[in-house]
């Protein structure tokens, strides 16, 4: 056997022993969800692409408050920030964009509710539903030709979901119990 062959055989044997040792003795640690830094520098609007269905603010990095629907939001697989909001963002509830309700959801993951909310004649409309800060709201079906952009033509607060500027859509509310 050549020197290269002996080296490769020795390396493979060492790796096999190391992997066997790791699987037998290494502790299992929870995998940390990926995070993305997104910043509104000089109070300018910015967008950061992510592969998630929804995002959560993990850590605010600015003096300006980062408020979902006002200074940051999520639409079309991207986080948008504005008016000086800077922060670390991660997937909402730890789920990747391709993930369903399976792994990655925390214990106590609750029910979903669907609601249609429509801005008629371009006017602002509040569709009343009790929402909690731990709830997640997203569009599942846009019904209008008008753009539905979170923080601009739709948003939510504890009183419900609001739409404006002709936005009409079906929304899903995911609740933690």
PDB file of C-alpha atoms in Angstrom:
ATOM      1  CA  UNK A   1       0.000   0.000   0.000  1.00  0.00           C
ATOM      2  CA  UNK A   2       1.274   3.493  -0.857  1.00  0.00           C
ATOM      3  CA  UNK A   3       1.998   6.144   1.759  1.00  0.00           C
ATOM      4  CA  UNK A   4      -1.138   8.054   0.733  1.00  0.00           C
ATOM      5  CA  UNK A   5      -3.258   4.888   1.023  1.00  0.00           C
ATOM      6  CA  UNK A   6      -1.861   4.163   4.522  1.00  0.00           C
ATOM      7  CA  UNK A   7      -2.532   7.743   5.575  1.00  0.00           C
ATOM      8  CA  UNK A   8      -6.141   7.617   4.283  1.00  0.00           C
ATOM      9  CA  UNK A   9      -6.787   4.248   5.959  1.00  0.00           C
ATOM     10  CA  UNK A  10      -5.353   5.532   9.249  1.00  0.00           C
ATOM     11  CA  UNK A  11      -7.414   8.741   9.066  1.00  0.00           C
ATOM     12  CA  UNK A  12     -10.614   6.811   8.304  1.00  0.00           C
ATOM     13  CA  UNK A  13     -10.016   4.481  11.267  1.00  0.00           C
ATOM     14  CA  UNK A  14      -9.356   7.434  13.589  1.00  0.00           C
ATOM     15  CA  UNK A  15     -12.513   9.204  12.421  1.00  0.00           C
ATOM     16  CA  UNK A  16     -14.610   6.062  12.861  1.00  0.00           C
ATOM     17  CA  UNK A  17     -13.357   5.616  16.420  1.00  0.00           C
ATOM     18  CA  UNK A  18     -13.969   9.299  17.184  1.00  0.00           C
ATOM     19  CA  UNK A  19     -17.513   9.197  15.821  1.00  0.00           C
ATOM     20  CA  UNK A  20     -18.262   6.005  17.770  1.00  0.00           C
ATOM     21  CA  UNK A  21     -16.939   7.655  20.938  1.00  0.00           C
ATOM     22  CA  UNK A  22     -18.983  10.793  20.351  1.00  0.00           C
ATOM     23  CA  UNK A  23     -22.209   8.955  19.817  1.00  0.00           C
ATOM     24  CA  UNK A  24     -21.721   6.974  23.000  1.00  0.00           C
ATOM     25  CA  UNK A  25     -20.608   9.760  25.344  1.00  0.00           C
ATOM     26  CA  UNK A  26     -21.410  13.220  23.950  1.00  0.00           C
ATOM     27  CA  UNK A  27     -24.306  15.040  25.618  1.00  0.00           C
ATOM     28  CA  UNK A  28     -27.168  16.151  23.409  1.00  0.00           C
ATOM     29  CA  UNK A  29     -27.696  19.910  23.229  1.00  0.00           C
ATOM     30  CA  UNK A  30     -30.690  21.736  21.796  1.00  0.00           C
ATOM     31  CA  UNK A  31     -29.962  23.281  18.435  1.00  0.00           C
ATOM     32  CA  UNK A  32     -30.098  27.073  18.533  1.00  0.00           C
ATOM     33  CA  UNK A  33     -32.271  28.681  15.875  1.00  0.00           C
ATOM     34  CA  UNK A  34     -30.396  30.812  13.323  1.00  0.00           C
ATOM     35  CA  UNK A  35     -30.522  34.568  13.772  1.00  0.00           C
ATOM     36  CA  UNK A  36     -30.205  37.520  11.407  1.00  0.00           C
ATOM     37  CA  UNK A  37     -29.152  41.074  12.242  1.00  0.00           C
ATOM     38  CA  UNK A  38     -31.347  43.625  10.476  1.00  0.00           C
ATOM     39  CA  UNK A  39     -30.861  47.383  10.877  1.00  0.00           C
ATOM     40  CA  UNK A  40     -32.562  50.626   9.934  1.00  0.00           C
ATOM     41  CA  UNK A  41     -29.470  52.818   9.730  1.00  0.00           C
ATOM     42  CA  UNK A  42     -30.018  56.589   9.680  1.00  0.00           C
ATOM     43  CA  UNK A  43     -33.751  55.905  10.241  1.00  0.00           C
ATOM     44  CA  UNK A  44     -34.006  54.433   6.732  1.00  0.00           C
ATOM     45  CA  UNK A  45     -36.259  51.570   5.674  1.00  0.00           C
ATOM     46  CA  UNK A  46     -34.337  48.305   5.173  1.00  0.00           C
ATOM     47  CA  UNK A  47     -35.245  44.734   4.268  1.00  0.00           C
ATOM     48  CA  UNK A  48     -33.419  41.513   5.212  1.00  0.00           C
ATOM     49  CA  UNK A  49     -34.211  38.254   3.392  1.00  0.00           C
ATOM     50  CA  UNK A  50     -34.735  35.146   5.545  1.00  0.00           C
ATOM     51  CA  UNK A  51     -35.939  31.586   4.815  1.00  0.00           C
ATOM     52  CA  UNK A  52     -38.708  31.645   7.455  1.00  0.00           C
ATOM     53  CA  UNK A  53     -42.489  31.961   7.388  1.00  0.00           C
ATOM     54  CA  UNK A  54     -42.448  34.425  10.251  1.00  0.00           C
ATOM     55  CA  UNK A  55     -39.890  36.158  12.450  1.00  0.00           C
ATOM     56  CA  UNK A  56     -39.505  37.169  16.064  1.00  0.00           C
ATOM     57  CA  UNK A  57     -37.338  39.877  17.583  1.00  0.00           C
ATOM     58  CA  UNK A  58     -34.757  38.029  19.684  1.00  0.00           C
ATOM     59  CA  UNK A  59     -32.778  41.049  20.910  1.00  0.00           C
ATOM     60  CA  UNK A  60     -33.235  44.759  20.321  1.00  0.00           C
ATOM     61  CA  UNK A  61     -29.907  46.385  19.444  1.00  0.00           C
ATOM     62  CA  UNK A  62     -31.058  50.007  19.122  1.00  0.00           C
ATOM     63  CA  UNK A  63     -32.170  52.752  21.472  1.00  0.00           C
ATOM     64  CA  UNK A  64     -35.228  53.123  19.245  1.00  0.00           C
ATOM     65  CA  UNK A  65     -37.935  50.665  20.300  1.00  0.00           C
ATOM     66  CA  UNK A  66     -38.542  47.861  17.832  1.00  0.00           C
ATOM     67  CA  UNK A  67     -42.318  47.424  17.720  1.00  0.00           C
ATOM     68  CA  UNK A  68     -43.812  44.832  15.398  1.00  0.00           C
ATOM     69  CA  UNK A  69     -46.082  46.452  12.849  1.00  0.00           C
ATOM     70  CA  UNK A  70     -44.628  49.896  13.489  1.00  0.00           C
ATOM     71  CA  UNK A  71     -40.825  49.865  13.298  1.00  0.00           C
ATOM     72  CA  UNK A  72     -40.383  46.285  12.085  1.00  0.00           C
ATOM     73  CA  UNK A  73     -42.430  43.591  10.410  1.00  0.00           C
ATOM     74  CA  UNK A  74     -42.374  40.508   8.230  1.00  0.00           C
ATOM     75  CA  UNK A  75     -43.640  39.850   4.721  1.00  0.00           C
ATOM     76  CA  UNK A  76     -42.688  37.687   1.742  1.00  0.00           C
ATOM     77  CA  UNK A  77     -39.800  35.889   3.510  1.00  0.00           C
ATOM     78  CA  UNK A  78     -38.164  39.095   4.627  1.00  0.00           C
ATOM     79  CA  UNK A  79     -37.899  41.202   7.747  1.00  0.00           C
ATOM     80  CA  UNK A  80     -38.341  44.936   7.280  1.00  0.00           C
ATOM     81  CA  UNK A  81     -37.103  47.551   9.725  1.00  0.00           C
ATOM     82  CA  UNK A  82     -37.645  51.305   9.785  1.00  0.00           C
ATOM     83  CA  UNK A  83     -37.230  54.466  11.912  1.00  0.00           C
ATOM     84  CA  UNK A  84     -33.994  53.336  13.611  1.00  0.00           C
ATOM     85  CA  UNK A  85     -34.983  49.822  14.732  1.00  0.00           C
ATOM     86  CA  UNK A  86     -31.988  47.442  14.817  1.00  0.00           C
ATOM     87  CA  UNK A  87     -32.002  43.932  16.191  1.00  0.00           C
ATOM     88  CA  UNK A  88     -31.324  40.229  16.089  1.00  0.00           C
ATOM     89  CA  UNK A  89     -34.236  38.332  14.561  1.00  0.00           C
ATOM     90  CA  UNK A  90     -34.934  34.616  14.452  1.00  0.00           C
ATOM     91  CA  UNK A  91     -37.669  32.348  13.159  1.00  0.00           C
ATOM     92  CA  UNK A  92     -40.910  32.765  15.096  1.00  0.00           C
ATOM     93  CA  UNK A  93     -41.349  29.789  17.415  1.00  0.00           C
ATOM     94  CA  UNK A  94     -38.118  28.241  16.069  1.00  0.00           C
ATOM     95  CA  UNK A  95     -39.710  26.917  12.887  1.00  0.00           C
ATOM     96  CA  UNK A  96     -38.075  27.053   9.450  1.00  0.00           C
ATOM     97  CA  UNK A  97     -40.112  28.177   6.449  1.00  0.00           C
ATOM     98  CA  UNK A  98     -40.690  24.606   5.349  1.00  0.00           C
ATOM     99  CA  UNK A  99     -41.640  23.426   8.830  1.00  0.00           C
ATOM    100  CA  UNK A 100     -45.146  22.556   9.863  1.00  0.00           C
ATOM    101  CA  UNK A 101     -46.462  22.225  13.367  1.00  0.00           C
ATOM    102  CA  UNK A 102     -43.914  19.513  14.190  1.00  0.00           C
ATOM    103  CA  UNK A 103     -40.408  19.845  15.679  1.00  0.00           C
ATOM    104  CA  UNK A 104     -39.348  23.348  16.579  1.00  0.00           C
ATOM    105  CA  UNK A 105     -42.647  24.314  18.180  1.00  0.00           C
ATOM    106  CA  UNK A 106     -42.390  24.897  21.925  1.00  0.00           C
ATOM    107  CA  UNK A 107     -44.437  22.971  24.464  1.00  0.00           C
ATOM    108  CA  UNK A 108     -47.902  24.452  24.794  1.00  0.00           C
ATOM    109  CA  UNK A 109     -48.215  25.378  21.122  1.00  0.00           C
ATOM    110  CA  UNK A 110     -51.881  26.122  20.762  1.00  0.00           C
ATOM    111  CA  UNK A 111     -54.692  26.462  18.311  1.00  0.00           C
ATOM    112  CA  UNK A 112     -55.000  28.441  15.126  1.00  0.00           C
ATOM    113  CA  UNK A 113     -57.863  30.700  14.121  1.00  0.00           C
ATOM    114  CA  UNK A 114     -58.622  32.085  10.682  1.00  0.00           C
ATOM    115  CA  UNK A 115     -60.190  35.513  10.158  1.00  0.00           C
ATOM    116  CA  UNK A 116     -61.082  37.558   7.065  1.00  0.00           C
ATOM    117  CA  UNK A 117     -60.534  41.313   7.325  1.00  0.00           C
ATOM    118  CA  UNK A 118     -61.325  43.756   4.514  1.00  0.00           C
ATOM    119  CA  UNK A 119     -60.639  47.432   3.874  1.00  0.00           C
ATOM    120  CA  UNK A 120     -63.594  48.653   1.807  1.00  0.00           C
ATOM    121  CA  UNK A 121     -63.251  51.841  -0.208  1.00  0.00           C
ATOM    122  CA  UNK A 122     -59.642  52.190   0.950  1.00  0.00           C
ATOM    123  CA  UNK A 123     -60.778  52.904   4.513  1.00  0.00           C
ATOM    124  CA  UNK A 124     -59.229  51.577   7.689  1.00  0.00           C
ATOM    125  CA  UNK A 125     -61.111  48.690   9.274  1.00  0.00           C
ATOM    126  CA  UNK A 126     -60.535  46.984  12.623  1.00  0.00           C
ATOM    127  CA  UNK A 127     -61.604  43.340  12.787  1.00  0.00           C
ATOM    128  CA  UNK A 128     -62.061  42.708  16.478  1.00  0.00           C
ATOM    129  CA  UNK A 129     -60.438  39.642  18.007  1.00  0.00           C
ATOM    130  CA  UNK A 130     -58.605  39.382  21.323  1.00  0.00           C
ATOM    131  CA  UNK A 131     -54.891  38.970  20.674  1.00  0.00           C
ATOM    132  CA  UNK A 132     -52.009  38.380  23.055  1.00  0.00           C
ATOM    133  CA  UNK A 133     -48.407  39.519  22.544  1.00  0.00           C
ATOM    134  CA  UNK A 134     -47.399  35.845  22.216  1.00  0.00           C
ATOM    135  CA  UNK A 135     -49.805  35.324  19.319  1.00  0.00           C
ATOM    136  CA  UNK A 136     -48.595  35.314  15.745  1.00  0.00           C
ATOM    137  CA  UNK A 137     -50.646  36.789  12.889  1.00  0.00           C
ATOM    138  CA  UNK A 138     -49.933  36.256   9.199  1.00  0.00           C
ATOM    139  CA  UNK A 139     -51.705  36.497   5.855  1.00  0.00           C
ATOM    140  CA  UNK A 140     -52.618  33.176   4.275  1.00  0.00           C
ATOM    141  CA  UNK A 141     -54.622  34.495   1.322  1.00  0.00           C
ATOM    142  CA  UNK A 142     -54.627  38.018  -0.104  1.00  0.00           C
ATOM    143  CA  UNK A 143     -58.030  38.786  -1.637  1.00  0.00           C
ATOM    144  CA  UNK A 144     -57.372  42.279  -3.003  1.00  0.00           C
ATOM    145  CA  UNK A 145     -55.342  43.696  -5.831  1.00  0.00           C
ATOM    146  CA  UNK A 146     -54.081  46.283  -3.343  1.00  0.00           C
ATOM    147  CA  UNK A 147     -50.789  45.598  -1.602  1.00  0.00           C
ATOM    148  CA  UNK A 148     -51.072  44.128   1.903  1.00  0.00           C
ATOM    149  CA  UNK A 149     -47.870  45.088   3.710  1.00  0.00           C
ATOM    150  CA  UNK A 150     -47.579  44.587   7.446  1.00  0.00           C
ATOM    151  CA  UNK A 151     -47.160  47.874   9.258  1.00  0.00           C
ATOM    152  CA  UNK A 152     -48.307  49.860   6.244  1.00  0.00           C
ATOM    153  CA  UNK A 153     -51.692  48.500   5.096  1.00  0.00           C
ATOM    154  CA  UNK A 154     -52.294  45.904   7.815  1.00  0.00           C
ATOM    155  CA  UNK A 155     -51.232  45.138  11.357  1.00  0.00           C
ATOM    156  CA  UNK A 156     -52.483  43.904  14.681  1.00  0.00           C
ATOM    157  CA  UNK A 157     -52.729  44.806  18.334  1.00  0.00           C
ATOM    158  CA  UNK A 158     -54.511  43.389  21.352  1.00  0.00           C
ATOM    159  CA  UNK A 159     -57.893  44.600  20.038  1.00  0.00           C
ATOM    160  CA  UNK A 160     -57.671  42.852  16.672  1.00  0.00           C
ATOM    161  CA  UNK A 161     -56.341  42.981  13.121  1.00  0.00           C
ATOM    162  CA  UNK A 162     -56.545  46.234  11.181  1.00  0.00           C
ATOM    163  CA  UNK A 163     -56.453  46.722   7.413  1.00  0.00           C
ATOM    164  CA  UNK A 164     -56.206  49.914   5.355  1.00  0.00           C
ATOM    165  CA  UNK A 165     -55.602  51.204   1.807  1.00  0.00           C
ATOM    166  CA  UNK A 166     -57.770  48.524   0.172  1.00  0.00           C
ATOM    167  CA  UNK A 167     -56.013  45.514   1.736  1.00  0.00           C
ATOM    168  CA  UNK A 168     -58.371  42.524   1.994  1.00  0.00           C
ATOM    169  CA  UNK A 169     -57.049  39.166   3.204  1.00  0.00           C
ATOM    170  CA  UNK A 170     -57.573  35.981   5.172  1.00  0.00           C
ATOM    171  CA  UNK A 171     -55.369  35.929   8.263  1.00  0.00           C
ATOM    172  CA  UNK A 172     -54.265  33.074  10.501  1.00  0.00           C
ATOM    173  CA  UNK A 173     -53.745  33.659  14.197  1.00  0.00           C
ATOM    174  CA  UNK A 174     -51.503  31.125  15.917  1.00  0.00           C
ATOM    175  CA  UNK A 175     -51.840  31.130  19.680  1.00  0.00           C
ATOM    176  CA  UNK A 176     -49.709  29.918  22.547  1.00  0.00           C
ATOM    177  CA  UNK A 177     -51.780  28.500  25.376  1.00  0.00           C
TER     178      UNK A 177
END
